[in-house]
PDB file of N, CA and C in Angstrom:
ATOM      1  N   MET A  66     172.316 130.762 112.862  1.00 72.00           N
ATOM      2  CA  MET A  66     170.997 131.380 112.903  1.00 72.00           C
ATOM      3  C   MET A  66     170.237 131.033 111.631  1.00 72.00           C
ATOM      4  N   MET A  67     169.024 130.544 111.807  1.00 91.00           N
ATOM      5  CA  MET A  67     168.203 130.166 110.659  1.00 91.00           C
ATOM      6  C   MET A  67     167.722 131.409 109.912  1.00 91.00           C
ATOM      7  N   LEU A  68     167.873 131.378 108.615  1.00 96.00           N
ATOM      8  CA  LEU A  68     167.433 132.458 107.752  1.00 96.00           C
ATOM      9  C   LEU A  68     165.903 132.487 107.722  1.00 96.00           C
ATOM     10  N   LYS A  69     165.325 133.694 107.799  1.00 97.00           N
ATOM     11  CA  LYS A  69     163.869 133.833 107.776  1.00 97.00           C
ATOM     12  C   LYS A  69     163.466 134.619 106.530  1.00 97.00           C
ATOM     13  N   ILE A  70     162.620 133.992 105.717  1.00 98.00           N
ATOM     14  CA  ILE A  70     162.180 134.586 104.458  1.00 98.00           C
ATOM     15  C   ILE A  70     160.662 134.669 104.444  1.00 98.00           C
ATOM     16  N   VAL A  71     160.128 135.744 103.891  1.00 97.00           N
ATOM     17  CA  VAL A  71     158.670 135.867 103.747  1.00 97.00           C
ATOM     18  C   VAL A  71     158.333 136.299 102.327  1.00 97.00           C
ATOM     19  N   THR A  72     157.263 135.728 101.793  1.00 96.00           N
ATOM     20  CA  THR A  72     156.729 136.154 100.502  1.00 96.00           C
ATOM     21  C   THR A  72     155.438 136.904 100.798  1.00 96.00           C
ATOM     22  N   VAL A  73     155.240 138.025 100.113  1.00 95.00           N
ATOM     23  CA  VAL A  73     154.106 138.903 100.434  1.00 95.00           C
ATOM     24  C   VAL A  73     153.284 139.219  99.191  1.00 95.00           C
ATOM     25  N   CYS A  74     151.956 139.132  99.340  1.00 87.00           N
ATOM     26  CA  CYS A  74     151.054 139.608  98.281  1.00 87.00           C
ATOM     27  C   CYS A  74     149.858 140.287  98.952  1.00 87.00           C
ATOM     28  N   GLY A  75     148.898 140.681  98.164  1.00 81.00           N
ATOM     29  CA  GLY A  75     147.769 141.439  98.701  1.00 81.00           C
ATOM     30  C   GLY A  75     146.956 140.694  99.740  1.00 81.00           C
ATOM     31  N   ALA A  76     146.590 139.455  99.433  1.00 78.00           N
ATOM     32  CA  ALA A  76     145.728 138.694 100.336  1.00 78.00           C
ATOM     33  C   ALA A  76     146.461 137.589 101.091  1.00 78.00           C
ATOM     34  N   GLY A  77     147.699 137.303 100.702  1.00 67.00           N
ATOM     35  CA  GLY A  77     148.471 136.263 101.387  1.00 67.00           C
ATOM     36  C   GLY A  77     148.130 134.858 100.953  1.00 67.00           C
ATOM     37  N   VAL A  78     147.382 134.723  99.862  1.00 72.00           N
ATOM     38  CA  VAL A  78     146.996 133.380  99.415  1.00 72.00           C
ATOM     39  C   VAL A  78     147.422 133.033  97.986  1.00 72.00           C
ATOM     40  N   GLY A  79     147.412 133.993  97.081  1.00 83.00           N
ATOM     41  CA  GLY A  79     147.704 133.691  95.677  1.00 83.00           C
ATOM     42  C   GLY A  79     149.169 133.670  95.349  1.00 83.00           C
ATOM     43  N   SER A  80     149.674 134.810  94.906  1.00 87.00           N
ATOM     44  CA  SER A  80     151.061 134.861  94.441  1.00 87.00           C
ATOM     45  C   SER A  80     152.055 134.601  95.565  1.00 87.00           C
ATOM     46  N   SER A  81     151.730 134.982  96.796  1.00 91.00           N
ATOM     47  CA  SER A  81     152.694 134.740  97.883  1.00 91.00           C
ATOM     48  C   SER A  81     152.865 133.243  98.145  1.00 91.00           C
ATOM     49  N   MET A  82     151.792 132.468  98.008  1.00 93.00           N
ATOM     50  CA  MET A  82     151.904 131.020  98.210  1.00 93.00           C
ATOM     51  C   MET A  82     152.733 130.387  97.085  1.00 93.00           C
ATOM     52  N   MET A  83     152.542 130.884  95.860  1.00 93.00           N
ATOM     53  CA  MET A  83     153.308 130.378  94.726  1.00 93.00           C
ATOM     54  C   MET A  83     154.793 130.726  94.900  1.00 93.00           C
ATOM     55  N   LEU A  84     155.072 131.966  95.285  1.00 95.00           N
ATOM     56  CA  LEU A  84     156.458 132.383  95.510  1.00 95.00           C
ATOM     57  C   LEU A  84     157.087 131.608  96.664  1.00 95.00           C
ATOM     58  N   ARG A  85     156.295 131.321  97.680  1.00 96.00           N
ATOM     59  CA  ARG A  85     156.796 130.539  98.820  1.00 96.00           C
ATOM     60  C   ARG A  85     157.238 129.153  98.347  1.00 96.00           C
ATOM     61  N   LEU A  86     156.401 128.532  97.523  1.00 96.00           N
ATOM     62  CA  LEU A  86     156.712 127.208  96.983  1.00 96.00           C
ATOM     63  C   LEU A  86     157.988 127.248  96.138  1.00 96.00           C
ATOM     64  N   PHE A  87     158.074 128.221  95.219  1.00 96.00           N
ATOM     65  CA  PHE A  87     159.257 128.344  94.364  1.00 96.00           C
ATOM     66  C   PHE A  87     160.506 128.591  95.199  1.00 96.00           C
ATOM     67  N   THR A  88     160.383 129.470  96.210  1.00 97.00           N
ATOM     68  CA  THR A  88     161.525 129.790  97.076  1.00 97.00           C
ATOM     69  C   THR A  88     161.996 128.548  97.808  1.00 97.00           C
ATOM     70  N   GLN A  89     161.048 127.764  98.338  1.00 98.00           N
ATOM     71  CA  GLN A  89     161.391 126.540  99.066  1.00 98.00           C
ATOM     72  C   GLN A  89     162.088 125.540  98.144  1.00 98.00           C
ATOM     73  N   GLN A  90     161.615 125.438  96.911  1.00 97.00           N
ATOM     74  CA  GLN A  90     162.234 124.523  95.932  1.00 97.00           C
ATOM     75  C   GLN A  90     163.689 124.928  95.654  1.00 97.00           C
ATOM     76  N   ILE A  91     163.920 126.224  95.511  1.00 97.00           N
ATOM     77  CA  ILE A  91     165.277 126.729  95.254  1.00 97.00           C
ATOM     78  C   ILE A  91     166.176 126.439  96.458  1.00 97.00           C
ATOM     79  N   LEU A  92     165.679 126.731  97.653  1.00 98.00           N
ATOM     80  CA  LEU A  92     166.468 126.502  98.872  1.00 98.00           C
ATOM     81  C   LEU A  92     166.797 125.020  99.041  1.00 98.00           C
ATOM     82  N   ASP A  93     165.811 124.158  98.787  1.00 97.00           N
ATOM     83  CA  ASP A  93     166.028 122.711  98.909  1.00 97.00           C
ATOM     84  C   ASP A  93     167.086 122.245  97.917  1.00 97.00           C
ATOM     85  N   ALA A  94     166.987 122.737  96.685  1.00 98.00           N
ATOM     86  CA  ALA A  94     167.939 122.338  95.640  1.00 98.00           C
ATOM     87  C   ALA A  94     169.360 122.798  95.974  1.00 98.00           C
ATOM     88  N   GLU A  95     169.463 123.963  96.622  1.00 97.00           N
ATOM     89  CA  GLU A  95     170.767 124.525  96.980  1.00 97.00           C
ATOM     90  C   GLU A  95     171.233 124.067  98.370  1.00 97.00           C
ATOM     91  N   LYS A  96     170.413 123.257  99.030  1.00 97.00           N
ATOM     92  CA  LYS A  96     170.688 122.758 100.387  1.00 97.00           C
ATOM     93  C   LYS A  96     170.914 123.901 101.387  1.00 97.00           C
ATOM     94  N   ILE A  97     170.029 124.903 101.307  1.00 96.00           N
ATOM     95  CA  ILE A  97     170.083 126.048 102.217  1.00 96.00           C
ATOM     96  C   ILE A  97     168.902 125.933 103.176  1.00 96.00           C
ATOM     97  N   GLU A  98     169.189 126.008 104.469  1.00 96.00           N
ATOM     98  CA  GLU A  98     168.117 125.915 105.461  1.00 96.00           C
ATOM     99  C   GLU A  98     167.548 127.284 105.766  1.00 96.00           C
ATOM    100  N   ALA A  99     166.238 127.385 105.701  1.00 97.00           N
ATOM    101  CA  ALA A  99     165.559 128.645 105.999  1.00 97.00           C
ATOM    102  C   ALA A  99     164.087 128.362 106.265  1.00 97.00           C
ATOM    103  N   THR A 100     163.449 129.260 106.988  1.00 97.00           N
ATOM    104  CA  THR A 100     162.002 129.170 107.129  1.00 97.00           C
ATOM    105  C   THR A 100     161.411 130.117 106.090  1.00 97.00           C
ATOM    106  N   VAL A 101     160.379 129.664 105.400  1.00 97.00           N
ATOM    107  CA  VAL A 101     159.733 130.484 104.378  1.00 97.00           C
ATOM    108  C   VAL A 101     158.247 130.598 104.716  1.00 97.00           C
ATOM    109  N   ASP A 102     157.805 131.816 104.975  1.00 96.00           N
ATOM    110  CA  ASP A 102     156.401 132.076 105.278  1.00 96.00           C
ATOM    111  C   ASP A 102     155.764 132.852 104.129  1.00 96.00           C
ATOM    112  N   ALA A 103     154.439 132.772 104.044  1.00 95.00           N
ATOM    113  CA  ALA A 103     153.684 133.598 103.094  1.00 95.00           C
ATOM    114  C   ALA A 103     152.779 134.492 103.925  1.00 95.00           C
ATOM    115  N   SER A 104     152.616 135.741 103.501  1.00 94.00           N
ATOM    116  CA  SER A 104     151.819 136.684 104.278  1.00 94.00           C
ATOM    117  C   SER A 104     151.104 137.671 103.369  1.00 94.00           C
ATOM    118  N   ASP A 105     150.081 138.323 103.929  1.00 92.00           N
ATOM    119  CA  ASP A 105     149.435 139.403 103.191  1.00 92.00           C
ATOM    120  C   ASP A 105     150.073 140.719 103.627  1.00 92.00           C
ATOM    121  N   ILE A 106     149.931 141.713 102.776  1.00 92.00           N
ATOM    122  CA  ILE A 106     150.571 143.008 103.000  1.00 92.00           C
ATOM    123  C   ILE A 106     150.109 143.665 104.300  1.00 92.00           C
ATOM    124  N   GLY A 107     148.870 143.405 104.686  1.00 92.00           N
ATOM    125  CA  GLY A 107     148.315 144.056 105.872  1.00 92.00           C
ATOM    126  C   GLY A 107     148.848 143.539 107.193  1.00 92.00           C
ATOM    127  N   SER A 108     149.289 142.282 107.225  1.00 92.00           N
ATOM    128  CA  SER A 108     149.688 141.717 108.520  1.00 92.00           C
ATOM    129  C   SER A 108     151.148 141.266 108.596  1.00 92.00           C
ATOM    130  N   VAL A 109     151.924 141.532 107.554  1.00 93.00           N
ATOM    131  CA  VAL A 109     153.322 141.088 107.585  1.00 93.00           C
ATOM    132  C   VAL A 109     154.142 141.949 108.558  1.00 93.00           C
ATOM    133  N   SER A 110     154.966 141.289 109.375  1.00 93.00           N
ATOM    134  CA  SER A 110     155.919 141.993 110.239  1.00 93.00           C
ATOM    135  C   SER A 110     157.273 141.922 109.542  1.00 93.00           C
ATOM    136  N   ALA A 111     157.476 142.841 108.609  1.00 91.00           N
ATOM    137  CA  ALA A 111     158.638 142.763 107.709  1.00 91.00           C
ATOM    138  C   ALA A 111     159.977 142.726 108.437  1.00 91.00           C
ATOM    139  N   ASP A 112     160.101 143.469 109.542  1.00 94.00           N
ATOM    140  CA  ASP A 112     161.379 143.538 110.256  1.00 94.00           C
ATOM    141  C   ASP A 112     161.751 142.229 110.945  1.00 94.00           C
ATOM    142  N   PHE A 113     160.811 141.304 111.036  1.00 95.00           N
ATOM    143  CA  PHE A 113     161.049 139.994 111.648  1.00 95.00           C
ATOM    144  C   PHE A 113     161.829 139.090 110.695  1.00 95.00           C
ATOM    145  N   TYR A 114     161.857 139.468 109.416  1.00 97.00           N
ATOM    146  CA  TYR A 114     162.463 138.610 108.393  1.00 97.00           C
ATOM    147  C   TYR A 114     163.782 139.161 107.870  1.00 97.00           C
ATOM    148  N   ASP A 115     164.608 138.243 107.338  1.00 97.00           N
ATOM    149  CA  ASP A 115     165.880 138.622 106.723  1.00 97.00           C
ATOM    150  C   ASP A 115     165.667 139.026 105.263  1.00 97.00           C
ATOM    151  N   ILE A 116     164.804 138.278 104.591  1.00 97.00           N
ATOM    152  CA  ILE A 116     164.547 138.515 103.172  1.00 97.00           C
ATOM    153  C   ILE A 116     163.041 138.537 102.933  1.00 97.00           C
ATOM    154  N   LEU A 117     162.624 139.497 102.138  1.00 97.00           N
ATOM    155  CA  LEU A 117     161.222 139.673 101.808  1.00 97.00           C
ATOM    156  C   LEU A 117     161.088 139.611 100.284  1.00 97.00           C
ATOM    157  N   ILE A 118     160.205 138.765  99.789  1.00 96.00           N
ATOM    158  CA  ILE A 118     160.032 138.591  98.345  1.00 96.00           C
ATOM    159  C   ILE A 118     158.618 139.040  97.974  1.00 96.00           C
ATOM    160  N   THR A 119     158.511 139.999  97.069  1.00 95.00           N
ATOM    161  CA  THR A 119     157.199 140.537  96.717  1.00 95.00           C
ATOM    162  C   THR A 119     157.250 141.249  95.374  1.00 95.00           C
ATOM    163  N   THR A 120     156.103 141.750  94.931  1.00 92.00           N
ATOM    164  CA  THR A 120     156.043 142.503  93.679  1.00 92.00           C
ATOM    165  C   THR A 120     156.420 143.958  93.954  1.00 92.00           C
ATOM    166  N   SER A 121     156.716 144.696  92.896  1.00 89.00           N
ATOM    167  CA  SER A 121     157.200 146.070  93.037  1.00 89.00           C
ATOM    168  C   SER A 121     156.243 146.979  93.808  1.00 89.00           C
ATOM    169  N   ASP A 122     154.941 146.838  93.563  1.00 85.00           N
ATOM    170  CA  ASP A 122     154.001 147.722  94.260  1.00 85.00           C
ATOM    171  C   ASP A 122     154.042 147.533  95.774  1.00 85.00           C
ATOM    172  N   PHE A 123     154.142 146.291  96.228  1.00 91.00           N
ATOM    173  CA  PHE A 123     154.232 146.048  97.664  1.00 91.00           C
ATOM    174  C   PHE A 123     155.629 146.342  98.198  1.00 91.00           C
ATOM    175  N   ALA A 124     156.644 146.169  97.364  1.00 93.00           N
ATOM    176  CA  ALA A 124     158.019 146.482  97.780  1.00 93.00           C
ATOM    177  C   ALA A 124     158.114 147.958  98.157  1.00 93.00           C
ATOM    178  N   ASP A 125     157.419 148.818  97.404  1.00 91.00           N
ATOM    179  CA  ASP A 125     157.432 150.249  97.708  1.00 91.00           C
ATOM    180  C   ASP A 125     156.818 150.525  99.075  1.00 91.00           C
ATOM    181  N   VAL A 126     155.748 149.811  99.408  1.00 91.00           N
ATOM    182  CA  VAL A 126     155.074 149.973 100.704  1.00 91.00           C
ATOM    183  C   VAL A 126     155.997 149.527 101.848  1.00 91.00           C
ATOM    184  N   LEU A 127     156.787 148.485 101.599  1.00 92.00           N
ATOM    185  CA  LEU A 127     157.619 147.874 102.649  1.00 92.00           C
ATOM    186  C   LEU A 127     159.074 148.333 102.629  1.00 92.00           C
ATOM    187  N   ARG A 128     159.389 149.348 101.821  1.00 88.00           N
ATOM    188  CA  ARG A 128     160.791 149.717 101.600  1.00 88.00           C
ATOM    189  C   ARG A 128     161.536 150.161 102.857  1.00 88.00           C
ATOM    190  N   ASP A 129     160.813 150.580 103.907  1.00 92.00           N
ATOM    191  CA  ASP A 129     161.484 151.027 105.134  1.00 92.00           C
ATOM    192  C   ASP A 129     161.853 149.876 106.069  1.00 92.00           C
ATOM    193  N   SER A 130     161.488 148.668 105.717  1.00 92.00           N
ATOM    194  CA  SER A 130     161.781 147.539 106.608  1.00 92.00           C
ATOM    195  C   SER A 130     163.273 147.226 106.585  1.00 92.00           C
ATOM    196  N   LYS A 131     163.716 146.479 107.584  1.00 93.00           N
ATOM    197  CA  LYS A 131     165.127 146.089 107.690  1.00 93.00           C
ATOM    198  C   LYS A 131     165.452 144.912 106.775  1.00 93.00           C
ATOM    199  N   ALA A 132     164.427 144.230 106.287  1.00 95.00           N
ATOM    200  CA  ALA A 132     164.619 143.046 105.447  1.00 95.00           C
ATOM    201  C   ALA A 132     165.193 143.426 104.086  1.00 95.00           C
ATOM    202  N   HIS A 133     165.960 142.506 103.508  1.00 96.00           N
ATOM    203  CA  HIS A 133     166.428 142.678 102.132  1.00 96.00           C
ATOM    204  C   HIS A 133     165.227 142.361 101.237  1.00 96.00           C
ATOM    205  N   ILE A 134     164.861 143.303 100.367  1.00 96.00           N
ATOM    206  CA  ILE A 134     163.671 143.107  99.542  1.00 96.00           C
ATOM    207  C   ILE A 134     164.047 142.652  98.134  1.00 96.00           C
ATOM    208  N   ILE A 135     163.426 141.557  97.714  1.00 97.00           N
ATOM    209  CA  ILE A 135     163.576 141.070  96.340  1.00 97.00           C
ATOM    210  C   ILE A 135     162.263 141.389  95.625  1.00 97.00           C
ATOM    211  N   ARG A 136     162.364 142.173  94.565  1.00 95.00           N
ATOM    212  CA  ARG A 136     161.182 142.520  93.763  1.00 95.00           C
ATOM    213  C   ARG A 136     161.072 141.530  92.613  1.00 95.00           C
ATOM    214  N   ILE A 137     159.918 140.910  92.471  1.00 94.00           N
ATOM    215  CA  ILE A 137     159.699 140.008  91.340  1.00 94.00           C
ATOM    216  C   ILE A 137     158.318 140.268  90.765  1.00 94.00           C
ATOM    217  N   ASP A 138     158.283 140.697  89.503  1.00 89.00           N
ATOM    218  CA  ASP A 138     157.000 141.003  88.875  1.00 89.00           C
ATOM    219  C   ASP A 138     156.556 139.939  87.883  1.00 89.00           C
ATOM    220  N   ASN A 139     157.487 139.096  87.452  1.00 91.00           N
ATOM    221  CA  ASN A 139     157.115 137.957  86.621  1.00 91.00           C
ATOM    222  C   ASN A 139     157.235 136.712  87.501  1.00 91.00           C
ATOM    223  N   MET A 140     156.100 136.285  88.041  1.00 86.00           N
ATOM    224  CA  MET A 140     156.075 135.161  88.990  1.00 86.00           C
ATOM    225  C   MET A 140     156.673 133.878  88.413  1.00 86.00           C
ATOM    226  N   MET A 141     156.630 133.745  87.086  1.00 89.00           N
ATOM    227  CA  MET A 141     157.085 132.505  86.461  1.00 89.00           C
ATOM    228  C   MET A 141     158.589 132.487  86.195  1.00 89.00           C
ATOM    229  N   ASP A 142     159.249 133.604  86.449  1.00 94.00           N
ATOM    230  CA  ASP A 142     160.690 133.692  86.183  1.00 94.00           C
ATOM    231  C   ASP A 142     161.473 133.133  87.372  1.00 94.00           C
ATOM    232  N   LYS A 143     161.513 131.806  87.448  1.00 95.00           N
ATOM    233  CA  LYS A 143     162.187 131.145  88.576  1.00 95.00           C
ATOM    234  C   LYS A 143     163.694 131.387  88.564  1.00 95.00           C
ATOM    235  N   GLN A 144     164.262 131.544  87.372  1.00 97.00           N
ATOM    236  CA  GLN A 144     165.706 131.777  87.275  1.00 97.00           C
ATOM    237  C   GLN A 144     166.077 133.120  87.909  1.00 97.00           C
ATOM    238  N   TYR A 145     165.269 134.138  87.629  1.00 97.00           N
ATOM    239  CA  TYR A 145     165.493 135.465  88.228  1.00 97.00           C
ATOM    240  C   TYR A 145     165.350 135.378  89.749  1.00 97.00           C
ATOM    241  N   LEU A 146     164.320 134.685  90.207  1.00 97.00           N
ATOM    242  CA  LEU A 146     164.112 134.520  91.651  1.00 97.00           C
ATOM    243  C   LEU A 146     165.316 133.836  92.283  1.00 97.00           C
ATOM    244  N   LYS A 147     165.806 132.782  91.642  1.00 97.00           N
ATOM    245  CA  LYS A 147     166.961 132.047  92.164  1.00 97.00           C
ATOM    246  C   LYS A 147     168.188 132.949  92.265  1.00 97.00           C
ATOM    247  N   GLU A 148     168.461 133.706  91.189  1.00 97.00           N
ATOM    248  CA  GLU A 148     169.627 134.603  91.187  1.00 97.00           C
ATOM    249  C   GLU A 148     169.533 135.637  92.309  1.00 97.00           C
ATOM    250  N   GLN A 149     168.356 136.258  92.428  1.00 97.00           N
ATOM    251  CA  GLN A 149     168.162 137.294  93.444  1.00 97.00           C
ATOM    252  C   GLN A 149     168.252 136.715  94.854  1.00 97.00           C
ATOM    253  N   LEU A 150     167.674 135.551  95.038  1.00 97.00           N
ATOM    254  CA  LEU A 150     167.657 134.893  96.349  1.00 97.00           C
ATOM    255  C   LEU A 150     169.069 134.507  96.784  1.00 97.00           C
ATOM    256  N   LEU A 151     169.821 133.884  95.901  1.00 97.00           N
ATOM    257  CA  LEU A 151     171.189 133.469  96.248  1.00 97.00           C
ATOM    258  C   LEU A 151     172.092 134.668  96.499  1.00 97.00           C
ATOM    259  N   GLU A 152     171.887 135.728  95.721  1.00 97.00           N
ATOM    260  CA  GLU A 152     172.656 136.949  95.921  1.00 97.00           C
ATOM    261  C   GLU A 152     172.355 137.554  97.300  1.00 97.00           C
ATOM    262  N   ALA A 153     171.087 137.595  97.659  1.00 96.00           N
ATOM    263  CA  ALA A 153     170.683 138.151  98.958  1.00 96.00           C
ATOM    264  C   ALA A 153     171.234 137.310 100.117  1.00 96.00           C
ATOM    265  N   ILE A 154     171.196 135.994  99.955  1.00 95.00           N
ATOM    266  CA  ILE A 154     171.709 135.098 101.001  1.00 95.00           C
ATOM    267  C   ILE A 154     173.217 135.248 101.153  1.00 95.00           C
ATOM    268  N   ASN A 155     173.912 135.381 100.042  1.00 93.00           N
ATOM    269  CA  ASN A 155     175.381 135.533 100.079  1.00 93.00           C
ATOM    270  C   ASN A 155     175.818 136.840 100.719  1.00 93.00           C
ATOM    271  N   LYS A 156     174.959 137.851 100.675  1.00 89.00           N
ATOM    272  CA  LYS A 156     175.285 139.151 101.272  1.00 89.00           C
ATOM    273  C   LYS A 156     175.146 139.127 102.789  1.00 89.00           C
ATOM    274  N   ARG A 157     174.455 138.137 103.328  1.00 81.00           N
ATOM    275  CA  ARG A 157     174.170 138.118 104.761  1.00 81.00           C
ATOM    276  C   ARG A 157     175.362 137.655 105.579  1.00 81.00           C
TER     277      ARG A 157
END
């Protein structure tokens, strides 16, 4: 089963697109197959995804979803994103 990941921000264009790119780079480097979407907080169907990557404020809004939520508040911390992402994937 293909892993489904979504990155979420307020409008679905700024930080979520950047996180989507970083996530895809990490997955490619680790040779992990997954679909990575970017979405805005208003239209994301969180339960459709296995992993959800967003900032703490949106994580609180989405905390009831079935997805594993990765909170990232420093968008430039790719190492933290990688650690959290691999940990979440290994738990599945």
